Coordinates of C-alpha atoms and ligand atoms in Angstrom, one line a residue:
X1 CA -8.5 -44.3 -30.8
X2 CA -9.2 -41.2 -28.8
X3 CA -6.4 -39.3 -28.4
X4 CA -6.1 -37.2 -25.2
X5 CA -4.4 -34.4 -23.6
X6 CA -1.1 -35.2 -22.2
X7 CA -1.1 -35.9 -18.0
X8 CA -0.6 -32.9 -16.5
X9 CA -1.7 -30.3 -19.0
X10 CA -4.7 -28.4 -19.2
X11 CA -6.8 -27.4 -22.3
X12 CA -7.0 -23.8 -21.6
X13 CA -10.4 -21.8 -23.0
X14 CA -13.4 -20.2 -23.3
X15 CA -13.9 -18.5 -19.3
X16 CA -11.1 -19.7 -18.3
X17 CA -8.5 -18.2 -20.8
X18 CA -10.2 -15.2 -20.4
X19 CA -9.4 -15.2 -16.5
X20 CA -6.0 -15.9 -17.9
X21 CA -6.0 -13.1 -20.2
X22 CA -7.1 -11.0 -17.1
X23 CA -4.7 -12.1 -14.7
X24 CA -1.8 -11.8 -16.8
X25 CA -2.8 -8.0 -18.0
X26 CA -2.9 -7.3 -14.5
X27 CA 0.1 -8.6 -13.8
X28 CA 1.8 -7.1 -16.7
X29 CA 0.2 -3.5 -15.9
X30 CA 1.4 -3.4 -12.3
X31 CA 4.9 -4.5 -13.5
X32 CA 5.1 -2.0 -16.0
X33 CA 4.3 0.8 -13.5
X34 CA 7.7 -0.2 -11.5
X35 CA 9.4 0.1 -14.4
X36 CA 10.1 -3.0 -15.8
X37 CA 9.8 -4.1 -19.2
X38 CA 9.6 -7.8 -21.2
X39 CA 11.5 -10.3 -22.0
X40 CA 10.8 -13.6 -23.8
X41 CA 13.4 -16.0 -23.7
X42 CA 13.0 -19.8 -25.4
X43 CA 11.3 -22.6 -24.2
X44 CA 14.2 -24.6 -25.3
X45 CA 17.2 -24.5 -23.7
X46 CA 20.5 -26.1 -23.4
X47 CA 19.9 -28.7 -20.9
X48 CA 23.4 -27.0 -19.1
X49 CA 21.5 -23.9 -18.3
X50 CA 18.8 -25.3 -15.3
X51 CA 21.8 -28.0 -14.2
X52 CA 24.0 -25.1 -13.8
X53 CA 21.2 -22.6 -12.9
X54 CA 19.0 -24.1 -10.8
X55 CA 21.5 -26.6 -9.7
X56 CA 22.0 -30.6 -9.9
X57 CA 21.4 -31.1 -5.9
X58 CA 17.5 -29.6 -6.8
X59 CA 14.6 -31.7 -7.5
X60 CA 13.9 -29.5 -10.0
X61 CA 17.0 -30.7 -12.0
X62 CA 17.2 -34.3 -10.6
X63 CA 14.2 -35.2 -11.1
X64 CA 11.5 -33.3 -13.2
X65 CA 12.7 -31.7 -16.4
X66 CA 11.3 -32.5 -19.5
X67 CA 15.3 -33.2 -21.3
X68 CA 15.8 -34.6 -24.4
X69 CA 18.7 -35.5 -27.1
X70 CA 17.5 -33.6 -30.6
X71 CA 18.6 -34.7 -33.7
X72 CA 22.0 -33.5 -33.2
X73 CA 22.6 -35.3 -30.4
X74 CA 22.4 -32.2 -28.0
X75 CA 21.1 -32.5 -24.5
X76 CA 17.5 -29.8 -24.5
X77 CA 15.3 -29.1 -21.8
X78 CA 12.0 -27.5 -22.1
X79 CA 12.1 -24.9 -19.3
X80 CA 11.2 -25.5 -15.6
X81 CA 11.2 -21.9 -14.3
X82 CA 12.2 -18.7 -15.9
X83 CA 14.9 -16.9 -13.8
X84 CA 17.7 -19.4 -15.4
X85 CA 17.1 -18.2 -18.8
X86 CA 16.3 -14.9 -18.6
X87 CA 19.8 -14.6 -16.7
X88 CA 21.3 -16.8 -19.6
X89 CA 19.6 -14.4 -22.2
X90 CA 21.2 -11.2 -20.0
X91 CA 24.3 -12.4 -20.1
X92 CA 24.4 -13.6 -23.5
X93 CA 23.9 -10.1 -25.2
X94 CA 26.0 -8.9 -22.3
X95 CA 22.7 -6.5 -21.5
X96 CA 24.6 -6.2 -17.9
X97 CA 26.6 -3.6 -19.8
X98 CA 24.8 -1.8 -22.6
X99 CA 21.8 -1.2 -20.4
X100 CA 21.4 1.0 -17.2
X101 CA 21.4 -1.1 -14.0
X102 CA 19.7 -2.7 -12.4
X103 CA 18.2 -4.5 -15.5
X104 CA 14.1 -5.1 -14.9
X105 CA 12.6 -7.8 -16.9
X106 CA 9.3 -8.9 -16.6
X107 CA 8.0 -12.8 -18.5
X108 CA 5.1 -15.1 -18.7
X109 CA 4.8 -18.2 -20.2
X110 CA 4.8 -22.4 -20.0
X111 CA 7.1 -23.8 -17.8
X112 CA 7.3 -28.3 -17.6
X113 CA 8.2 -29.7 -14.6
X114 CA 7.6 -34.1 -14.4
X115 CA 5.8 -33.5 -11.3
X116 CA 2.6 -36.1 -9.7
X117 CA 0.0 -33.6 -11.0
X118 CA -2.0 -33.3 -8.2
X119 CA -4.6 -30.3 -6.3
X120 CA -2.5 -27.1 -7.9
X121 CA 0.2 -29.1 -9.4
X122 CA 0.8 -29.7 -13.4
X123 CA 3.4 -30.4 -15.8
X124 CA 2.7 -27.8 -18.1
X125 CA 1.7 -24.6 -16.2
X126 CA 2.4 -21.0 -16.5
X127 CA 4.6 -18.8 -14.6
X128 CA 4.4 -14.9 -14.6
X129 CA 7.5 -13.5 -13.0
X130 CA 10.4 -10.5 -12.7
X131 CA 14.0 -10.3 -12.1
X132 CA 15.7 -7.1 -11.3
X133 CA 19.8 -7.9 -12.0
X134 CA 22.5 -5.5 -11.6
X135 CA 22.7 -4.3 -8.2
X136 CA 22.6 -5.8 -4.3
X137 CA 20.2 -3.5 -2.0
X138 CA 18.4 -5.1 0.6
X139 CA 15.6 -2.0 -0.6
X140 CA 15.4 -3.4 -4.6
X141 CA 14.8 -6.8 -2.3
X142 CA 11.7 -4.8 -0.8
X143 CA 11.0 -3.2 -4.3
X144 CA 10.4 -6.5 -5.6
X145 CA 8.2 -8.1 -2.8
X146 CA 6.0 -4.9 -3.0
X147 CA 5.4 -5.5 -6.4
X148 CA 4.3 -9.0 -5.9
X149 CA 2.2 -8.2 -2.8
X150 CA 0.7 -4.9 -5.1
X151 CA -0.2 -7.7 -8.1
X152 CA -2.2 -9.6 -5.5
X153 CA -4.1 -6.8 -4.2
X154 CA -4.6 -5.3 -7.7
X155 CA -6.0 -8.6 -8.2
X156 CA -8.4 -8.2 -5.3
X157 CA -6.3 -10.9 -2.7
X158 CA -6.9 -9.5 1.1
X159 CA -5.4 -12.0 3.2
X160 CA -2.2 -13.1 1.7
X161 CA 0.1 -14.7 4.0
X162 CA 3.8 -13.5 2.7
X163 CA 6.4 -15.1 4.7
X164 CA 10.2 -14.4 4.4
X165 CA 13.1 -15.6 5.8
X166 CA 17.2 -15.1 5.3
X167 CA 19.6 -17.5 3.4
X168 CA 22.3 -15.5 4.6
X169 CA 25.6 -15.2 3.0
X170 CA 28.3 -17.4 2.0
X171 CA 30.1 -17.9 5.0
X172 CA 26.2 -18.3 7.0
X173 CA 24.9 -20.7 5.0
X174 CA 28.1 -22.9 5.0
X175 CA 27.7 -22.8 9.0
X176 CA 24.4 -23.3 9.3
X177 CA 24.5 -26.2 6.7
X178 CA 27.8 -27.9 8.9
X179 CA 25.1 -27.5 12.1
X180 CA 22.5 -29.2 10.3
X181 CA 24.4 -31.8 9.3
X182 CA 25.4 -32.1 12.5
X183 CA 21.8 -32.5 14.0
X184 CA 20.1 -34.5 11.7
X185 CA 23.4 -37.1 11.5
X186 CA 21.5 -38.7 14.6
X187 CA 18.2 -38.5 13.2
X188 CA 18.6 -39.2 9.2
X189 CA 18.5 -43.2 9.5
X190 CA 14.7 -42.7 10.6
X191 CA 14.1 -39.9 8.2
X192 CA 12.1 -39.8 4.5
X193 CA 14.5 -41.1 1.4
X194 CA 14.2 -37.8 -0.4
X195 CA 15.6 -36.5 3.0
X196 CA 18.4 -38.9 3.1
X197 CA 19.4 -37.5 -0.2
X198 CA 19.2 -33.9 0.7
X199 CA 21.4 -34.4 3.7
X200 CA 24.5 -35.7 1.3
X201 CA 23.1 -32.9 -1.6
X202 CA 21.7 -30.0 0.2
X203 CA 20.5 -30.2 4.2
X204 CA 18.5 -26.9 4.1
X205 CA 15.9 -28.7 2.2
X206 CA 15.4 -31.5 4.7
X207 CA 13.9 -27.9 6.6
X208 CA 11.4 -28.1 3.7
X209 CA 10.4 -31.6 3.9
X210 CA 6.6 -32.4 4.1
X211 CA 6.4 -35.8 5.6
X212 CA 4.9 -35.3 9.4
X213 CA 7.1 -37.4 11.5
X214 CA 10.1 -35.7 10.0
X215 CA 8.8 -31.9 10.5
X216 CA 8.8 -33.1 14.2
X217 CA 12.7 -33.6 14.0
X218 CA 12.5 -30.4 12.0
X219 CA 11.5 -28.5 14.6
X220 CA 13.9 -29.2 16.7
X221 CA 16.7 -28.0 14.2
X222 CA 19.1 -25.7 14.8
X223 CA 17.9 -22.1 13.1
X224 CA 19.4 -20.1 10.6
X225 CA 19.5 -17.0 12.6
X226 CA 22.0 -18.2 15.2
X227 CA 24.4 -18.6 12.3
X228 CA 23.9 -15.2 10.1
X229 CA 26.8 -13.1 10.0
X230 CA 26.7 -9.8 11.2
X231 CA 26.1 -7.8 7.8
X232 CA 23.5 -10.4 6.9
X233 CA 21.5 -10.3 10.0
X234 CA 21.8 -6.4 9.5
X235 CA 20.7 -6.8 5.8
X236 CA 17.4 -9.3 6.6
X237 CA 16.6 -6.5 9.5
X238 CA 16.2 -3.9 6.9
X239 CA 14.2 -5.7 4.7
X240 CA 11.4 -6.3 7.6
X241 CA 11.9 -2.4 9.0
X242 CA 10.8 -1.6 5.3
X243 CA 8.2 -4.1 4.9
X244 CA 6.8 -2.7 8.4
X245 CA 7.0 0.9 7.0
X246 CA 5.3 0.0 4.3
X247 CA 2.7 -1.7 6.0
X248 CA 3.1 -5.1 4.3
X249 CA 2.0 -7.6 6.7
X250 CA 4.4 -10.7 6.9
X251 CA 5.7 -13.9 8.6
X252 CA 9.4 -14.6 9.0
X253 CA 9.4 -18.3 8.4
X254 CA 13.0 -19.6 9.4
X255 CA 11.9 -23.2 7.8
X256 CA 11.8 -21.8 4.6
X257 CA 14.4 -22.7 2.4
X258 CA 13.1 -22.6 -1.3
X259 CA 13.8 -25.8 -3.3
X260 CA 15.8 -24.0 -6.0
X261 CA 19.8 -23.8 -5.1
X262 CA 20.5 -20.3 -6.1
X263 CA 19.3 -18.5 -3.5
X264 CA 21.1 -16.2 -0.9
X265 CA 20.4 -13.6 1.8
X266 CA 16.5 -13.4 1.1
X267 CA 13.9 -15.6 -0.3
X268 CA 10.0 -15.1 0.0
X269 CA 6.8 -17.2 -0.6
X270 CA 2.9 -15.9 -0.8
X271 CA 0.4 -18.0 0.5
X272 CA -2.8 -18.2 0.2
X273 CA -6.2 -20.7 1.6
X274 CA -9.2 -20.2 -0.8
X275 CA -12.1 -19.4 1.4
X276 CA -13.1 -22.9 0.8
X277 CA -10.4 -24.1 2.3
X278 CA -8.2 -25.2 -0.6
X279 CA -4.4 -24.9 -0.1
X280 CA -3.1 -25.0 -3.3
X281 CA 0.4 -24.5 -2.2
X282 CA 2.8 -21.3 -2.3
X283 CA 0.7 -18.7 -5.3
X284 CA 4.0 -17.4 -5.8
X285 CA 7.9 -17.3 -4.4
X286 CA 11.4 -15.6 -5.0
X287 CA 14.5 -14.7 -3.7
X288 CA 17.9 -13.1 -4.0
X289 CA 20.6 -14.7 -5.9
X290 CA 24.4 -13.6 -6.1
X291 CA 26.0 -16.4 -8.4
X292 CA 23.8 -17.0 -11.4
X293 CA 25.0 -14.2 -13.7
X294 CA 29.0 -15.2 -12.6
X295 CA 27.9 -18.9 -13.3
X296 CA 26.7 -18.2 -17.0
X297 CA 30.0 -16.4 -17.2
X298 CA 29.1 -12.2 -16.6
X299 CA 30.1 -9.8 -13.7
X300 CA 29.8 -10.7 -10.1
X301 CA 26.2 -9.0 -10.1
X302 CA 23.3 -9.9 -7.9
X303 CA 19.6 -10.4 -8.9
X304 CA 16.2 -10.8 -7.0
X305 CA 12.9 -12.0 -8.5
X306 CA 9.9 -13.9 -8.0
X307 CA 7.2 -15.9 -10.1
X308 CA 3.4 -16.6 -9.8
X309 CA 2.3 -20.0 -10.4
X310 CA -0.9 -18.3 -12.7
X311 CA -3.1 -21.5 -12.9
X312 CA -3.1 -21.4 -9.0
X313 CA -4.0 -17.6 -8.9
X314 CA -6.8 -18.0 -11.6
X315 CA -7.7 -21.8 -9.2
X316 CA -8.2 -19.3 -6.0
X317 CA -9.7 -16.5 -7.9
X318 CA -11.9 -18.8 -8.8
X319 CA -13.0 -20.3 -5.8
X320 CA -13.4 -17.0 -3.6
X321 CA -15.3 -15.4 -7.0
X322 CA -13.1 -12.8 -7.6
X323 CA -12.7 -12.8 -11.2
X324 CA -14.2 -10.3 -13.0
X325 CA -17.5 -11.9 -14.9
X326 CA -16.8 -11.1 -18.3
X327 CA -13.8 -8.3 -18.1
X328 CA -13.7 -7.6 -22.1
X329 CA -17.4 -7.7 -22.9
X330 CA -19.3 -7.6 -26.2
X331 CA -20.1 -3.9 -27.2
X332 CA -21.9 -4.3 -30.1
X333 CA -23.7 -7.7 -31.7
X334 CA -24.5 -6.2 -35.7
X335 CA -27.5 -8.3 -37.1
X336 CA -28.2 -7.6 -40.9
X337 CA -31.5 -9.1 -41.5
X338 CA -30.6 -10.3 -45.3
X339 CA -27.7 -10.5 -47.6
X340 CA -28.2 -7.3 -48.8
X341 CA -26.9 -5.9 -45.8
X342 CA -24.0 -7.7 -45.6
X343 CA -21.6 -4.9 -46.9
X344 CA -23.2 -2.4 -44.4
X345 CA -22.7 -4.4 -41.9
X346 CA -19.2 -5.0 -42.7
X347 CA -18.3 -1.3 -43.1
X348 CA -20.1 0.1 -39.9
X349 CA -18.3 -3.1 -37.9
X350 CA -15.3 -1.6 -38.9
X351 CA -15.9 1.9 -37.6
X352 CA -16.9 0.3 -34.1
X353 CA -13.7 -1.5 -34.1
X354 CA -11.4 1.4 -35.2
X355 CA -13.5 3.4 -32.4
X356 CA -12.5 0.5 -29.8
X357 CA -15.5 -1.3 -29.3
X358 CA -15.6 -5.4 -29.5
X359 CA -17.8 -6.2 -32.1
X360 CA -19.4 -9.1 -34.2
X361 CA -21.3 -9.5 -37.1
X362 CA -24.5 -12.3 -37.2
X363 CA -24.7 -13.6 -40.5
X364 CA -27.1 -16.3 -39.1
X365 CA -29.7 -14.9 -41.2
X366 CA -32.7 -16.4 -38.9
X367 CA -35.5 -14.8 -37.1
X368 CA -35.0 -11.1 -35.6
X369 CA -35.9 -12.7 -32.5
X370 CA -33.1 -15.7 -32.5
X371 CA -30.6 -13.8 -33.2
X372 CA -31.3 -10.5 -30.6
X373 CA -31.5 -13.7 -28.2
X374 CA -27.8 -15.0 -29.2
X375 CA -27.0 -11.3 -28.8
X376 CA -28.4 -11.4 -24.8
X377 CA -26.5 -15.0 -24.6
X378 CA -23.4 -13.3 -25.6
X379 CA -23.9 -10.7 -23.2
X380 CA -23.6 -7.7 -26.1
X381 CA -24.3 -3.9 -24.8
X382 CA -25.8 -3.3 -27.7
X383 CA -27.9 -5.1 -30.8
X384 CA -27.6 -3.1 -33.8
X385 CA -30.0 -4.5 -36.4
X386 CA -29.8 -3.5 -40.2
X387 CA -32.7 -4.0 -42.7
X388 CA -33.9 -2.5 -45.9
X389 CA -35.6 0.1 -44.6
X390 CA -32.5 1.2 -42.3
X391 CA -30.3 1.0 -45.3
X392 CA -32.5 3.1 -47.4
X393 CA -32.4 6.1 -44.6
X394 CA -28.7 5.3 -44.3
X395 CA -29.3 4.2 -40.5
X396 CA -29.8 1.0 -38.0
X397 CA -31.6 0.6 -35.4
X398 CA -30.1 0.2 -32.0
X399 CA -30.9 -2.3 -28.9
X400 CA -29.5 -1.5 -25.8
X401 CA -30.1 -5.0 -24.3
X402 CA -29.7 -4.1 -20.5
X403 CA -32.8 -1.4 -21.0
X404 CA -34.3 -2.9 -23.7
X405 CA -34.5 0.8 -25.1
X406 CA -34.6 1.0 -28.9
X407 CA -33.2 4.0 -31.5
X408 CA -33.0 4.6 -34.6
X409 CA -29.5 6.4 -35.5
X410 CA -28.2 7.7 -38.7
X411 CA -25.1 5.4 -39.7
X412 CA -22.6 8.6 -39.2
X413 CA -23.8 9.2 -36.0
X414 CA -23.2 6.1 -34.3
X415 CA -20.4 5.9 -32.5
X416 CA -20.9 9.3 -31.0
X417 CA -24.0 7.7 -30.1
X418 CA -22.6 4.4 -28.4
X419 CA -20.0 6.8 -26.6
X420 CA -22.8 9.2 -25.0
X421 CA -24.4 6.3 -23.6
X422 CA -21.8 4.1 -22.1
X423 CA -20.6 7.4 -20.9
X424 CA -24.2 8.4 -19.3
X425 CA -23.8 5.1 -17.8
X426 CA -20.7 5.5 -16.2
X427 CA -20.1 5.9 -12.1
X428 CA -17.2 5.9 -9.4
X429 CA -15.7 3.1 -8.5
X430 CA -16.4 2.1 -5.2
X431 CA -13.1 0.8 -4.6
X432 CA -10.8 2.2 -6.6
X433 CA -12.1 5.3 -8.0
X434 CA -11.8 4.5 -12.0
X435 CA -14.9 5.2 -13.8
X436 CA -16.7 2.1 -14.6
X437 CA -19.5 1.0 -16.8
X438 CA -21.2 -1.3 -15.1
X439 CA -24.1 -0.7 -13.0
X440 CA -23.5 -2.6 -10.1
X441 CA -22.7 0.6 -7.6
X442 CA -20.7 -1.3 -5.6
X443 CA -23.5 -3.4 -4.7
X444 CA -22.7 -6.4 -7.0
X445 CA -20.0 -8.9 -5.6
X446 CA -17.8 -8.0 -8.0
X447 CA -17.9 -5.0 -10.2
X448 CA -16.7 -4.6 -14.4
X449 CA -13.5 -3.2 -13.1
X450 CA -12.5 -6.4 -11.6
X451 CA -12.8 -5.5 -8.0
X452 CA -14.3 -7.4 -5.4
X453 CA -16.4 -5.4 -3.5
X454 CA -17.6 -6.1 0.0
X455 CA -21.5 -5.3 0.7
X456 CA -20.0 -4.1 4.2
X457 CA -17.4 -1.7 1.8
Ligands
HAM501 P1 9.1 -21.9 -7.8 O1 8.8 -21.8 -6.3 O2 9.7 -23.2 -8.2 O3 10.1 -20.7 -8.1 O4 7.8 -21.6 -8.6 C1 7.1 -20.4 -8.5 C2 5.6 -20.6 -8.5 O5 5.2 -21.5 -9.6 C3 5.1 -21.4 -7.3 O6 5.0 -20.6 -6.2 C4 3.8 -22.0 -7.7 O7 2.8 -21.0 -7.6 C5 4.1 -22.2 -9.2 N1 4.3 -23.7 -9.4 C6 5.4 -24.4 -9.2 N2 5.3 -25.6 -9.5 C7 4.1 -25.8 -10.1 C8 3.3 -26.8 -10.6 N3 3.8 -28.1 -10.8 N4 2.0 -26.6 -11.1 C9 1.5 -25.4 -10.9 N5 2.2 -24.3 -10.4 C10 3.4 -24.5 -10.0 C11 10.6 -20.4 -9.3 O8 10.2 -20.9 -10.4 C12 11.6 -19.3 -9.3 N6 12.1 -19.2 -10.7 C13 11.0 -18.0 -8.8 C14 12.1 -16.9 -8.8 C15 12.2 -16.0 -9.7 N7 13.1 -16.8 -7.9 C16 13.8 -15.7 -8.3 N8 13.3 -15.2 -9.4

């Protein structure tokens, strides 16, 4: 019998894990330069964490976690989202109080959620995401949207739609909820059964509800603004003012709730249709929280985060073409022609890896001409070939495959060589002003450096 990939996962490789690998560098890079630095909790947690975490009036918890008894009888979930356990793993090695505040983590990994996999939607996909903990500014709010919004442009994203909205407080929410429930109590008989549900668990997510006749009734809902409370209607104005100064366009959304229940005061969402027209849903989304590090039993500390859905980045990368082509390419393809050059090969390979460059030894031993031709099908910069006669004058002969030029260059000399001419090659960025290698003078749709640029640019 065949056996298959489970429904709902994806065999990740070749192009696409190296978009992947791309993405995720990026991602990593820009969250470095704010200052925040890895964790990598389990996969595996107590089952207790996302039920108290997340919280049992989600769909998250009720009905998509991968949970299981193990051997020893204990309830374990595979992890459906991040911010849960990376605030069970703070307060755990009670990091709140060895390390200066506010903490800033960054993580990426598998999360499982038992979802209909559908356009965008798996059960095993990856998350890249950040939580700053320790402190409640409506600015570290900001902080953390920039960084998001400064991942997708570093990505090359133009038109993201961000849109934000305000949970409020405490004492907001639980008025706004008591006026919902109030509306919709003449309208829920008639409404969707995961709505019927949400009134009894949680009636801000009936504001999130995607069937159409019920977004009519939506509509007319009461709004969340007309219940803030002073300081949080003062608190979601200064998070706009500074998105505005910062010249971060956005959307305040007062239908957006967020399906996960620890959210207060702000929560956020990027958006983004592929120029094709695909919607694959929110890229990414966050928020503020003020009870998950009391819940797992630390201070009375407040936290704000967000996470990218990275196989719906990579799906609308794709589509618009604007993933880099091939963004760690082959430097150097080494082709001994027999045996004999084996151990040269070896040894000089080393050198070009020590020196930085990506390199790979053929030990095809076929035609000169077969194996330059893998070289060009692997897109290498370079062919370096090694024969007898090379050996013997302690040299190798050097292709550069996108001139075709040809060399002969003593074996010491060679990586001084391949510096001098990727340098001689090198050029301004168009858009961002980093030397690149490639030759595409900001001609090419996209260049080496992973930047889309625009003919018009
Ligand atoms: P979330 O909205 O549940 O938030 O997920 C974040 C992102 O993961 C979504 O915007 C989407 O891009 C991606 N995503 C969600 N479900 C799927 C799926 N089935 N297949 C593919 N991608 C998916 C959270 O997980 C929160 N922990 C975010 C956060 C961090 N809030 C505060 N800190």
């Amino acid at each position: 019998m065949e056996v298959k990939n489970v429904k709902g996962t994806r065999d990740i490789f070749g192009k696409d894990s190296t978009s992947f690998q791309y993405v995720e560098s990026v991602m990593k890079a820009v969250a470095e330069l704010y200052g925040f630095d890895e964790m990598r909790p389990p996969v595996l947690e107590h089952s207790e964490v996302f039920v108290r975490g997340v919280g049992e009036g989600s769909d998250v918890v009720r009905k998509e976690m991968y949970t299981f008894l193990d051997k020893g009888g204990r309830s374990l979930t595979l992890r459906p989202e991040f911010t849960a356990g990376i605030i069970r793993t703070i307060v755990q090695n009670k990091l709140y109080a060895t390390a200066d505040l506010p903490i800033k983590q960054y993580y990426s990994g598998p999360v499982f959620r038992y979802e209909r996999p559908q356009l965008g939607r798996y059960r095993q996909f990856n998350q890249f995401g950040v939580e700053l903990v320790g402190a409640n500014n409506p600015t570290l709010d900001v902080e953390v949207i920039v960084l998001g919004y400064t991942i997708l442009a570093t990505l090359g994203f133009t038109d993201v739609t961000l849109k934000i909205n305000t949970l409020g407080d405490d004492k907001s929410r639980e008025d706004y909820k008591a006026a919902l429930k109030d509306f919709f109590s003449q309208h829920i008989e008639n409404m969707c059964p995961d709505c019927k549900s949400r009134y009894e668990l949680n009636p801000l997510r009936i504001l999130d509800c995607k069937v159409k006749e019920d977004q009519e009734i939506v509509r007319h809902a009461p709004k969340i603004n007309e219940y803030l409370s002073e300081e949080a209607q003062e608190r979601f104005e200064k998070v706009c003012r500074s998105l505005e100064l910062l010249e971060i366009p956005f959307e305040v959304d007062d239908t957006l709730v967020r399906g996960l229940d620890y959210y207060s005061e702000t929560v956020f969402e990027f958006h983004y249709t592929s120029k094709k027209g695909q919607n694959y849903g929110a890229i990414g989304a966050g928020g503020h929280y003020d009870k998950l590090v009391s819940e797992f039993g630390g201070p009375d500390m407040h936290g704000v985060g967000f996470s990218f859905g990275i196989e719906r980045v990579v799906n609308v990368m794709s589509d618009d073409e604007i993933l880099p082509d091939n963004p760690n390419p082959l430097i150097n393809y080494l082709i001994p022609l027999t045996e004999d050059e084996n151990d040269a090969a070896l040894m000089i390979a080393t050198a070009l890896r020590v020196a930085g460059y990506r390199t790979e030894i053929c030990l095809d031993g076929t035609k000169l001409g077969t194996m330059i031709k893998k070289a060009v099908k692997k897109n290498a910069k370079f062919a370096i070939i090694i024969g007898e006669s090379e050996l013997e004058q302690n040299s190798v002969l050097v292709k550069n495959l996108s001139t075709s030029e040809q060399e002969l260059v003593g074996a010491g000399d060679l990586i001084e060589y391949i510096d001098s001419i990727l340098e001689s090659e090198k050029h301004e960025c168009e858009c961002c002003g980093d030397d690149c290698d490639c030759d595409c003078d900001g001609d090419h749709e996209h260049c080496c450096c992973g930047h889309h640029h625009k003919k018009e640019d």
